[in-house]
Amino acid sequence: MSVANGASSKSGTNPARLTGLMLAAAAVSAVSALLYGYDTGIISGALLQIRRDFDTGSGMEQVIAGAILLGAVIGALASSRLSERWGRRRTVLLISGVFALGAVLASVAPTAVLLALGRVVLGFAVGGATQTVPMYVAELAPAKQRGRLVLTFQVGIGVGIVISTLVGASEALSWRVSIGLAAVPAVVMLLLMLRLPESPRWLVKQNRRDEAEQALRRVRSDSAHLDRELGEILDLETQEREVKAKNRGWSGLRQAWVRPALVVGCGIAIFTQLSGIEMIIYYAPTILTDNGFSESAALRVSVGLGVTYLVMMIVGLSIVDRVGRRRLTLIMVPGAALSLAVLGALFVTGHSGRGSTPFIVTCLIVFMFFNAGGLQLMGWLTGSEIYPLAVRAAGTSVQAATLWTTNLLITTTLLTIINAIGPGPTMWLYAAFNVAAFLFVWRRMPELTGRSLEQIETQLHEGNFKPADFART
């Protein structure tokens, strides 16, 4: 393969300053992620009001919280085909409109069932954004800055979660207004997206080389090595055109050489959810109020958790391209496991009353520190860069759908599990999931930091996709 081992880690572009359009693409990523974080996080505090307005029980509350996740699974799968047929740009424009529509429908819902249906529409946009936006930004970004640019998506999630917890803790707005407010950033996202070009890699796949070069030139500085970067893209696409059509798109995911990427991507997606992050984000106020906390105190704890999440997203954004994706994850996961183990012990030994409040809150904050600063960073970042171009849309779709399906299962069963075995053993169960996540990353996840998308694909195609293989190159 002509792009193979001869390409150095410096191939692609000169690490020059980012252009205004590249920053605009990062802004679209951040806004779409803000909507994801806000729309999923706002239900945490809103459930306390919805419970009173609609007289819901724990079963219906799980349905309302989980409805957005069902929509996300559908959106992630559908957006794969849309982004391949329509292009990344037009798909993101559609997603922006659905975000606005879903927010309005949910905010005016007259019944709990219609509220859940409105959140399914919102979920379609959330799932579509997680499948398409990180991939779009990764395909626009220079290799050396790809990690930080794609991770603006993660930072945006943190901003959305913090805003949602602040809105909930203020108790100043009705749940209808707080949910409907999400339509405003959706319109901002739409306007920003109108300025941006199509992905040059998608244009090359459509045999539109001149347009691809123009798109690449628009998002690169004058000092960037465009000929080299475009040459790598064209070279790889030429090789992929030589394979049979059945090896592209969804059917291409069945190829043996692609399987290691699919295993790593979907495995990371599963463990980001099994680590306990959604349990804490969605149900922390419910768990705390059920164990003696006042509603106001529980909502204030949620704000602290959201702020910790955002801070660690920003820290991760600043260091991931220096520390490395794999190394950072392996450093942080043990801390998350230990904090959940201690939290479980507090509940099991009866230290869950007001006298133990500082210890409970500390465990929750420590968990968020280690989880958000490590494993959570990898969910969307790996999906945007680990799959070959011929199957990238399908691969990111499967990974996003896997993540949202796992999230849906957790969200719709967590309160039932807590009622059956208690909060303490539930925390221990999630601590064990973190141990399993550490072992998975250690054995299966290679270090992708600093490599171009074409270099990653070359190593995958050559069967050199184990952590040790990347350490040698």
Short mmCIF file of C-alpha atoms in Angstrom, two decimals:
data_model
loop_
_atom_site.label_atom_id
_atom_site.label_comp_id
_atom_site.label_asym_id
_atom_site.label_seq_id
_atom_site.Cartn_x
_atom_site.Cartn_y
_atom_site.Cartn_z
CA MET A 1 0.00 0.00 0.00
CA SER A 2 1.51 3.31 -1.03
CA VAL A 3 0.34 5.12 2.09
CA ALA A 4 1.70 2.48 4.36
CA ASN A 5 4.65 2.54 6.66
CA GLY A 6 6.51 5.14 4.69
CA ALA A 7 4.14 7.83 5.94
CA SER A 8 5.49 9.45 9.04
CA SER A 9 3.45 10.82 11.88
CA LYS A 10 4.13 14.24 10.42
CA SER A 11 2.28 13.49 7.25
CA GLY A 12 -0.92 15.31 6.50
CA THR A 13 -0.51 18.92 7.44
CA ASN A 14 1.88 21.31 9.01
CA PRO A 15 0.78 21.99 12.60
CA ALA A 16 -0.03 25.57 11.68
CA ARG A 17 -2.75 27.71 13.16
CA LEU A 18 -6.31 26.60 12.72
CA THR A 19 -8.45 28.47 10.21
CA GLY A 20 -11.67 30.23 11.08
CA LEU A 21 -13.75 27.56 9.33
CA MET A 22 -11.98 24.78 11.22
CA LEU A 23 -12.81 26.58 14.45
CA ALA A 24 -16.41 26.95 13.22
CA ALA A 25 -16.53 23.18 12.67
CA ALA A 26 -15.31 22.72 16.23
CA ALA A 27 -18.06 25.11 17.35
CA VAL A 28 -20.71 23.04 15.55
CA SER A 29 -19.34 19.98 17.30
CA ALA A 30 -19.50 21.75 20.66
CA VAL A 31 -23.07 23.03 20.14
CA SER A 32 -24.38 19.65 18.96
CA ALA A 33 -22.76 18.06 22.00
CA LEU A 34 -24.17 20.78 24.26
CA LEU A 35 -27.62 19.79 22.99
CA TYR A 36 -26.80 16.14 23.67
CA GLY A 37 -25.66 16.93 27.23
CA TYR A 38 -28.52 19.32 27.93
CA ASP A 39 -31.32 17.21 26.45
CA THR A 40 -30.18 14.07 28.28
CA GLY A 41 -29.22 15.85 31.51
CA ILE A 42 -32.24 18.14 31.93
CA ILE A 43 -34.48 15.18 32.67
CA SER A 44 -32.61 14.54 35.92
CA GLY A 45 -34.04 17.58 37.69
CA ALA A 46 -37.19 17.76 35.55
CA LEU A 47 -38.33 14.31 36.71
CA LEU A 48 -38.93 15.72 40.18
CA GLN A 49 -41.47 18.18 38.66
CA ILE A 50 -42.86 15.73 36.09
CA ARG A 51 -43.54 13.25 38.89
CA ARG A 52 -45.87 15.78 40.51
CA ASP A 53 -47.54 17.02 37.28
CA PHE A 54 -48.27 13.60 35.75
CA ASP A 55 -48.31 11.48 38.93
CA THR A 56 -45.74 9.07 37.45
CA GLY A 57 -44.21 6.07 39.17
CA SER A 58 -40.67 4.76 38.82
CA GLY A 59 -41.66 2.68 35.78
CA MET A 60 -42.96 5.65 33.76
CA GLU A 61 -40.04 7.78 34.92
CA GLN A 62 -37.65 5.20 33.47
CA VAL A 63 -39.62 5.29 30.20
CA ILE A 64 -39.44 9.11 30.01
CA ALA A 65 -35.72 9.12 30.78
CA GLY A 66 -35.05 6.24 28.39
CA ALA A 67 -37.18 7.51 25.48
CA ILE A 68 -34.42 9.81 24.28
CA LEU A 69 -32.08 6.83 24.18
CA LEU A 70 -34.44 4.77 22.04
CA GLY A 71 -34.55 7.66 19.60
CA ALA A 72 -30.75 7.88 19.76
CA VAL A 73 -30.38 4.25 18.66
CA ILE A 74 -32.68 4.92 15.69
CA GLY A 75 -30.91 8.18 14.85
CA ALA A 76 -27.46 6.63 15.00
CA LEU A 77 -28.42 3.82 12.61
CA ALA A 78 -30.36 6.04 10.19
CA SER A 79 -27.71 8.75 10.05
CA SER A 80 -25.14 6.29 8.77
CA ARG A 81 -27.03 5.86 5.50
CA LEU A 82 -27.91 9.55 5.33
CA SER A 83 -24.30 10.66 5.78
CA GLU A 84 -23.19 8.26 3.05
CA ARG A 85 -25.88 9.28 0.54
CA TRP A 86 -26.38 12.96 1.33
CA GLY A 87 -22.92 13.76 2.70
CA ARG A 88 -21.87 14.67 6.21
CA ARG A 89 -22.80 18.34 5.87
CA ARG A 90 -26.43 17.94 4.77
CA THR A 91 -26.96 15.26 7.41
CA VAL A 92 -25.78 17.60 10.16
CA LEU A 93 -28.10 20.32 8.82
CA LEU A 94 -31.03 17.89 9.10
CA ILE A 95 -30.01 16.94 12.63
CA SER A 96 -30.00 20.62 13.64
CA GLY A 97 -33.62 20.95 12.54
CA VAL A 98 -34.69 17.79 14.35
CA PHE A 99 -33.06 19.06 17.56
CA ALA A 100 -35.26 22.17 17.41
CA LEU A 101 -38.41 20.21 16.51
CA GLY A 102 -37.92 17.64 19.28
CA ALA A 103 -37.39 20.33 21.93
CA VAL A 104 -40.64 22.05 21.00
CA LEU A 105 -42.68 18.81 20.86
CA ALA A 106 -41.44 17.65 24.26
CA SER A 107 -42.02 21.02 25.91
CA VAL A 108 -45.71 21.20 24.93
CA ALA A 109 -46.58 17.53 25.58
CA PRO A 110 -49.91 17.28 27.46
CA THR A 111 -49.32 13.75 28.81
CA ALA A 112 -46.42 11.63 30.04
CA VAL A 113 -46.73 9.34 27.00
CA LEU A 114 -46.53 12.24 24.52
CA LEU A 115 -43.60 13.65 26.48
CA ALA A 116 -41.82 10.34 26.02
CA LEU A 117 -42.60 10.40 22.28
CA GLY A 118 -41.26 13.96 22.00
CA ARG A 119 -38.06 12.78 23.64
CA VAL A 120 -37.82 9.98 21.07
CA VAL A 121 -37.69 12.70 18.38
CA LEU A 122 -35.02 14.53 20.39
CA GLY A 123 -33.16 11.25 20.69
CA PHE A 124 -33.08 10.84 16.91
CA ALA A 125 -31.11 14.10 16.73
CA VAL A 126 -28.87 13.11 19.64
CA GLY A 127 -28.04 9.76 18.06
CA GLY A 128 -27.55 11.30 14.64
CA ALA A 129 -25.22 13.94 16.07
CA THR A 130 -23.08 11.40 17.90
CA GLN A 131 -22.75 9.31 14.75
CA THR A 132 -22.10 12.10 12.26
CA VAL A 133 -20.57 15.16 13.92
CA PRO A 134 -17.36 13.68 15.41
CA MET A 135 -16.76 11.81 12.13
CA TYR A 136 -17.28 15.01 10.14
CA VAL A 137 -14.87 17.00 12.32
CA ALA A 138 -12.28 14.19 12.26
CA GLU A 139 -12.42 14.13 8.44
CA LEU A 140 -11.83 17.89 8.32
CA ALA A 141 -9.16 18.10 11.04
CA PRO A 142 -5.35 18.04 10.70
CA ALA A 143 -3.91 14.81 12.15
CA LYS A 144 -1.92 16.51 14.93
CA GLN A 145 -4.93 18.46 16.17
CA ARG A 146 -7.63 15.86 15.51
CA GLY A 147 -7.90 14.68 19.10
CA ARG A 148 -8.46 18.13 20.55
CA LEU A 149 -10.86 19.19 17.80
CA VAL A 150 -12.98 16.04 18.02
CA LEU A 151 -13.00 16.28 21.81
CA THR A 152 -14.73 19.65 21.62
CA PHE A 153 -17.71 17.30 21.29
CA GLN A 154 -16.97 15.88 24.74
CA VAL A 155 -16.48 19.35 26.22
CA GLY A 156 -19.80 20.41 24.73
CA ILE A 157 -21.49 17.49 26.47
CA GLY A 158 -20.04 18.73 29.75
CA VAL A 159 -21.28 22.28 29.13
CA GLY A 160 -24.75 20.95 28.34
CA ILE A 161 -24.82 18.85 31.50
CA VAL A 162 -23.69 21.78 33.67
CA ILE A 163 -26.31 24.09 32.18
CA SER A 164 -29.02 21.47 32.67
CA THR A 165 -28.06 20.93 36.33
CA LEU A 166 -27.95 24.68 36.98
CA VAL A 167 -31.39 25.09 35.43
CA GLY A 168 -32.71 22.22 37.54
CA ALA A 169 -31.09 23.39 40.76
CA SER A 170 -32.43 26.93 40.36
CA GLU A 171 -35.99 25.55 40.49
CA ALA A 172 -36.97 28.83 38.79
CA LEU A 173 -38.26 27.38 35.52
CA SER A 174 -40.97 24.86 34.83
CA TRP A 175 -39.84 21.65 33.17
CA ARG A 176 -41.64 22.72 29.97
CA VAL A 177 -39.59 25.89 29.62
CA SER A 178 -36.33 24.19 30.54
CA ILE A 179 -36.84 21.49 27.88
CA GLY A 180 -38.03 23.96 25.23
CA LEU A 181 -34.96 26.20 25.66
CA ALA A 182 -32.91 23.63 23.76
CA ALA A 183 -34.41 24.91 20.50
CA VAL A 184 -32.23 28.06 20.73
CA PRO A 185 -28.77 26.41 20.40
CA ALA A 186 -30.25 24.12 17.73
CA VAL A 187 -30.89 27.16 15.54
CA VAL A 188 -27.37 28.46 16.27
CA MET A 189 -25.96 25.11 15.17
CA LEU A 190 -27.94 25.28 11.93
CA LEU A 191 -26.64 28.77 11.12
CA LEU A 192 -23.02 27.82 11.83
CA MET A 193 -23.29 24.72 9.68
CA LEU A 194 -24.43 26.73 6.65
CA ARG A 195 -20.92 28.26 6.43
CA LEU A 196 -19.00 24.98 6.42
CA PRO A 197 -17.84 22.82 3.49
CA GLU A 198 -18.52 19.16 2.85
CA SER A 199 -16.03 16.59 4.14
CA PRO A 200 -13.19 16.31 1.59
CA ARG A 201 -12.92 12.59 2.28
CA TRP A 202 -16.61 12.07 1.45
CA LEU A 203 -16.18 14.13 -1.73
CA VAL A 204 -13.26 11.94 -2.79
CA LYS A 205 -15.48 8.89 -2.27
CA GLN A 206 -17.99 10.50 -4.66
CA ASN A 207 -15.23 11.00 -7.26
CA ARG A 208 -15.41 14.79 -6.82
CA ARG A 209 -11.69 15.46 -6.51
CA ASP A 210 -11.71 19.16 -7.41
CA GLU A 211 -14.41 19.90 -4.85
CA ALA A 212 -12.49 17.87 -2.25
CA GLU A 213 -9.38 19.95 -2.86
CA GLN A 214 -11.38 23.18 -2.57
CA ALA A 215 -12.99 21.98 0.68
CA LEU A 216 -9.62 20.99 2.13
CA ARG A 217 -8.10 24.32 1.12
CA ARG A 218 -10.91 26.19 2.88
CA VAL A 219 -10.17 24.57 6.24
CA ARG A 220 -6.35 24.67 6.07
CA SER A 221 -3.93 27.54 6.55
CA ASP A 222 -1.73 28.71 3.72
CA SER A 223 1.28 26.87 5.16
CA ALA A 224 -0.40 23.45 5.21
CA HIS A 225 0.97 20.65 2.99
CA LEU A 226 -2.19 20.11 0.97
CA ASP A 227 -0.61 18.05 -1.79
CA ARG A 228 0.66 15.45 0.64
CA GLU A 229 -2.60 15.23 2.61
CA LEU A 230 -4.81 15.12 -0.47
CA GLY A 231 -2.46 12.57 -2.03
CA GLU A 232 -2.90 10.25 0.96
CA ILE A 233 -6.68 10.57 0.78
CA LEU A 234 -6.76 9.93 -2.99
CA ASP A 235 -4.27 7.06 -2.73
CA LEU A 236 -6.31 5.27 -0.10
CA GLU A 237 -9.59 5.81 -1.93
CA THR A 238 -8.04 4.41 -5.14
CA GLN A 239 -7.07 1.27 -3.28
CA GLU A 240 -10.55 0.95 -1.79
CA ARG A 241 -12.21 1.33 -5.20
CA GLU A 242 -10.32 -1.76 -6.29
CA VAL A 243 -12.12 -3.91 -3.73
CA LYS A 244 -15.57 -5.26 -4.43
CA ALA A 245 -18.63 -3.21 -3.56
CA LYS A 246 -19.65 -5.80 -0.98
CA ASN A 247 -16.59 -4.77 1.05
CA ARG A 248 -17.84 -1.20 1.43
CA GLY A 249 -20.44 0.25 3.79
CA TRP A 250 -22.37 -2.07 6.09
CA SER A 251 -21.36 -5.26 4.30
CA GLY A 252 -17.72 -4.24 4.63
CA LEU A 253 -17.94 -4.46 8.42
CA ARG A 254 -18.01 -8.27 8.08
CA GLN A 255 -14.47 -8.36 6.69
CA ALA A 256 -12.00 -10.08 9.01
CA TRP A 257 -9.44 -7.28 8.84
CA VAL A 258 -12.03 -4.68 9.93
CA ARG A 259 -13.22 -6.74 12.90
CA PRO A 260 -10.50 -5.59 15.38
CA ALA A 261 -11.58 -1.97 14.91
CA LEU A 262 -15.24 -2.90 15.40
CA VAL A 263 -14.43 -4.85 18.57
CA VAL A 264 -12.42 -1.97 20.03
CA GLY A 265 -14.93 0.70 19.03
CA CYS A 266 -18.03 -1.12 20.27
CA GLY A 267 -16.23 -2.36 23.37
CA ILE A 268 -15.28 1.18 24.33
CA ALA A 269 -18.86 2.31 23.62
CA ILE A 270 -20.27 -0.35 25.96
CA PHE A 271 -17.84 0.37 28.79
CA THR A 272 -18.34 4.15 28.66
CA GLN A 273 -21.93 3.42 29.71
CA LEU A 274 -21.32 0.45 32.02
CA SER A 275 -18.80 2.60 33.89
CA GLY A 276 -21.72 4.28 35.68
CA ILE A 277 -21.71 7.75 34.15
CA GLU A 278 -25.33 7.71 33.04
CA MET A 279 -26.44 6.23 36.35
CA ILE A 280 -24.95 9.27 38.06
CA ILE A 281 -26.13 11.88 35.53
CA TYR A 282 -29.73 10.67 35.17
CA TYR A 283 -30.56 9.37 38.62
CA ALA A 284 -28.28 11.04 41.19
CA PRO A 285 -31.09 13.34 42.46
CA THR A 286 -33.55 10.41 42.60
CA ILE A 287 -31.08 8.13 44.42
CA LEU A 288 -30.11 10.87 46.88
CA THR A 289 -33.69 11.97 47.67
CA ASP A 290 -34.67 8.33 48.20
CA ASN A 291 -31.88 8.12 50.79
CA GLY A 292 -32.78 11.16 52.86
CA PHE A 293 -31.44 14.14 50.90
CA SER A 294 -33.73 17.11 50.31
CA GLU A 295 -34.58 17.93 46.70
CA SER A 296 -32.58 21.16 46.84
CA ALA A 297 -29.50 19.42 48.25
CA ALA A 298 -29.72 16.63 45.67
CA LEU A 299 -29.95 19.15 42.83
CA ARG A 300 -26.95 21.07 44.18
CA VAL A 301 -24.95 17.84 44.20
CA SER A 302 -25.92 17.38 40.55
CA VAL A 303 -24.48 20.81 39.77
CA GLY A 304 -21.20 19.82 41.42
CA LEU A 305 -21.10 16.63 39.39
CA GLY A 306 -21.81 18.51 36.17
CA VAL A 307 -19.08 21.08 36.87
CA THR A 308 -16.60 18.28 37.62
CA TYR A 309 -17.54 16.58 34.35
CA LEU A 310 -16.98 19.79 32.39
CA VAL A 311 -13.66 20.61 34.06
CA MET A 312 -12.32 17.13 33.36
CA MET A 313 -13.49 17.32 29.74
CA ILE A 314 -11.48 20.52 29.34
CA VAL A 315 -8.45 18.98 31.05
CA GLY A 316 -8.74 15.91 28.84
CA LEU A 317 -9.06 18.10 25.76
CA SER A 318 -5.80 19.85 26.60
CA ILE A 319 -3.71 16.76 27.34
CA VAL A 320 -5.08 13.84 25.30
CA ASP A 321 -2.84 14.46 22.28
CA ARG A 322 0.21 14.60 24.56
CA VAL A 323 -0.51 11.90 27.10
CA GLY A 324 -2.18 9.54 24.62
CA ARG A 325 -5.65 8.05 24.41
CA ARG A 326 -4.80 4.59 25.76
CA ARG A 327 -2.44 5.73 28.48
CA LEU A 328 -4.83 8.36 29.84
CA THR A 329 -7.67 5.84 30.02
CA LEU A 330 -5.56 3.27 31.88
CA ILE A 331 -4.47 5.90 34.40
CA MET A 332 -7.98 7.13 35.17
CA VAL A 333 -10.23 4.04 35.20
CA PRO A 334 -8.91 2.54 38.50
CA GLY A 335 -9.86 5.73 40.36
CA ALA A 336 -13.43 5.50 39.10
CA ALA A 337 -13.68 1.84 40.15
CA LEU A 338 -12.34 2.56 43.64
CA SER A 339 -14.70 5.50 44.25
CA LEU A 340 -17.76 3.38 43.35
CA ALA A 341 -16.52 0.55 45.58
CA VAL A 342 -16.21 2.94 48.54
CA LEU A 343 -19.61 4.49 47.79
CA GLY A 344 -21.18 1.03 47.73
CA ALA A 345 -19.58 0.24 51.08
CA LEU A 346 -21.09 3.39 52.60
CA PHE A 347 -24.59 2.31 51.54
CA VAL A 348 -24.14 -1.33 52.57
CA THR A 349 -22.85 -0.43 56.05
CA GLY A 350 -25.69 2.01 56.68
CA HIS A 351 -23.58 5.16 56.35
CA SER A 352 -26.00 6.81 53.94
CA GLY A 353 -27.72 9.28 56.24
CA ARG A 354 -27.12 12.98 56.70
CA GLY A 355 -24.08 12.34 58.89
CA SER A 356 -22.33 10.67 55.95
CA THR A 357 -23.30 13.31 53.39
CA PRO A 358 -19.72 14.66 52.94
CA PHE A 359 -18.40 11.15 52.25
CA ILE A 360 -21.16 10.30 49.76
CA VAL A 361 -20.72 13.57 47.89
CA THR A 362 -16.93 13.13 47.86
CA CYS A 363 -17.24 9.65 46.36
CA LEU A 364 -19.57 10.94 43.64
CA ILE A 365 -17.24 13.85 42.77
CA VAL A 366 -14.15 11.60 42.77
CA PHE A 367 -15.92 9.14 40.49
CA MET A 368 -16.83 11.91 38.07
CA PHE A 369 -13.25 13.23 38.15
CA PHE A 370 -11.71 9.94 37.07
CA ASN A 371 -14.48 8.78 34.74
CA ALA A 372 -14.98 12.01 32.82
CA GLY A 373 -11.24 12.61 32.54
CA GLY A 374 -10.50 9.18 31.13
CA LEU A 375 -12.88 6.62 29.69
CA GLN A 376 -15.61 9.10 28.71
CA LEU A 377 -13.20 10.93 26.42
CA MET A 378 -12.77 7.84 24.28
CA GLY A 379 -16.38 7.03 23.38
CA TRP A 380 -16.75 9.42 20.44
CA LEU A 381 -13.05 10.04 19.75
CA THR A 382 -12.23 6.42 18.91
CA GLY A 383 -15.33 6.08 16.76
CA SER A 384 -14.33 9.07 14.67
CA GLU A 385 -10.87 7.75 13.80
CA ILE A 386 -10.67 3.97 14.15
CA TYR A 387 -12.68 2.79 11.12
CA PRO A 388 -11.49 2.55 7.49
CA LEU A 389 -12.92 5.15 5.10
CA ALA A 390 -14.93 2.58 3.11
CA VAL A 391 -16.89 1.55 6.21
CA ARG A 392 -16.46 4.64 8.42
CA ALA A 393 -20.09 5.78 8.35
CA ALA A 394 -21.34 2.26 9.02
CA GLY A 395 -18.74 1.67 11.73
CA THR A 396 -19.48 4.88 13.59
CA SER A 397 -23.19 4.10 13.28
CA VAL A 398 -22.79 0.64 14.82
CA GLN A 399 -20.61 2.06 17.59
CA ALA A 400 -23.06 4.89 18.37
CA ALA A 401 -26.03 2.47 18.31
CA THR A 402 -24.13 0.12 20.64
CA LEU A 403 -23.47 2.97 23.06
CA TRP A 404 -27.07 4.17 23.03
CA THR A 405 -28.49 0.65 23.33
CA THR A 406 -26.32 0.03 26.39
CA ASN A 407 -27.38 3.40 27.77
CA LEU A 408 -31.04 2.55 27.15
CA LEU A 409 -30.75 -0.78 28.97
CA ILE A 410 -29.09 0.90 31.95
CA THR A 411 -31.56 3.78 32.11
CA THR A 412 -34.67 1.61 31.90
CA THR A 413 -33.47 -0.95 34.47
CA LEU A 414 -31.38 0.97 37.01
CA LEU A 415 -34.15 1.95 39.43
CA THR A 416 -35.51 -1.59 39.23
CA ILE A 417 -32.05 -3.02 40.06
CA ILE A 418 -31.62 -0.60 42.97
CA ASN A 419 -35.05 -1.56 44.32
CA ALA A 420 -34.15 -5.26 44.01
CA ILE A 421 -30.61 -5.38 45.47
CA GLY A 422 -30.12 -1.96 47.05
CA PRO A 423 -27.93 1.01 46.13
CA GLY A 424 -24.76 -0.41 47.71
CA PRO A 425 -24.54 -3.66 45.72
CA THR A 426 -25.54 -1.68 42.60
CA MET A 427 -22.49 0.56 43.08
CA TRP A 428 -20.30 -2.52 43.50
CA LEU A 429 -21.70 -3.95 40.26
CA TYR A 430 -20.66 -0.81 38.39
CA ALA A 431 -17.27 -0.82 40.09
CA ALA A 432 -16.77 -4.32 38.66
CA PHE A 433 -17.69 -3.01 35.21
CA ASN A 434 -14.88 -0.46 35.55
CA VAL A 435 -12.40 -3.22 36.34
CA ALA A 436 -13.55 -5.05 33.20
CA ALA A 437 -13.15 -1.80 31.21
CA PHE A 438 -9.53 -1.48 32.38
CA LEU A 439 -8.73 -5.01 31.27
CA PHE A 440 -10.39 -4.45 27.90
CA VAL A 441 -8.46 -1.25 27.17
CA TRP A 442 -5.18 -2.80 28.33
CA ARG A 443 -5.56 -5.84 26.08
CA ARG A 444 -7.36 -4.48 23.00
CA MET A 445 -7.11 -0.70 22.53
CA PRO A 446 -4.07 0.51 20.52
CA GLU A 447 -2.55 3.97 20.92
CA LEU A 448 -3.92 6.09 18.05
CA THR A 449 -2.47 9.43 19.15
CA GLY A 450 -0.57 11.39 16.49
CA ARG A 451 -1.40 9.09 13.58
CA SER A 452 -3.36 10.17 10.53
CA LEU A 453 -6.60 8.39 9.66
CA GLU A 454 -4.82 6.82 6.69
CA GLN A 455 -1.99 5.46 8.87
CA ILE A 456 -4.47 3.95 11.30
CA GLU A 457 -6.26 2.26 8.41
CA THR A 458 -3.00 0.94 6.98
CA GLN A 459 -2.04 -0.77 10.23
CA LEU A 460 -5.52 -2.23 10.52
CA HIS A 461 -5.38 -3.57 6.96
CA GLU A 462 -1.97 -5.13 7.60
CA GLY A 463 -3.23 -6.94 10.71
CA ASN A 464 -1.10 -4.85 13.07
CA PHE A 465 -3.81 -3.52 15.35
CA LYS A 466 -2.81 -4.75 18.80
CA PRO A 467 -1.44 -2.30 21.39
CA ALA A 468 2.04 -3.82 21.01
CA ASP A 469 1.96 -3.31 17.22
CA PHE A 470 1.36 0.43 17.61
CA ALA A 471 4.06 0.72 20.27
CA ARG A 472 6.63 -0.49 17.73
CA THR A 473 5.75 2.04 15.01
#
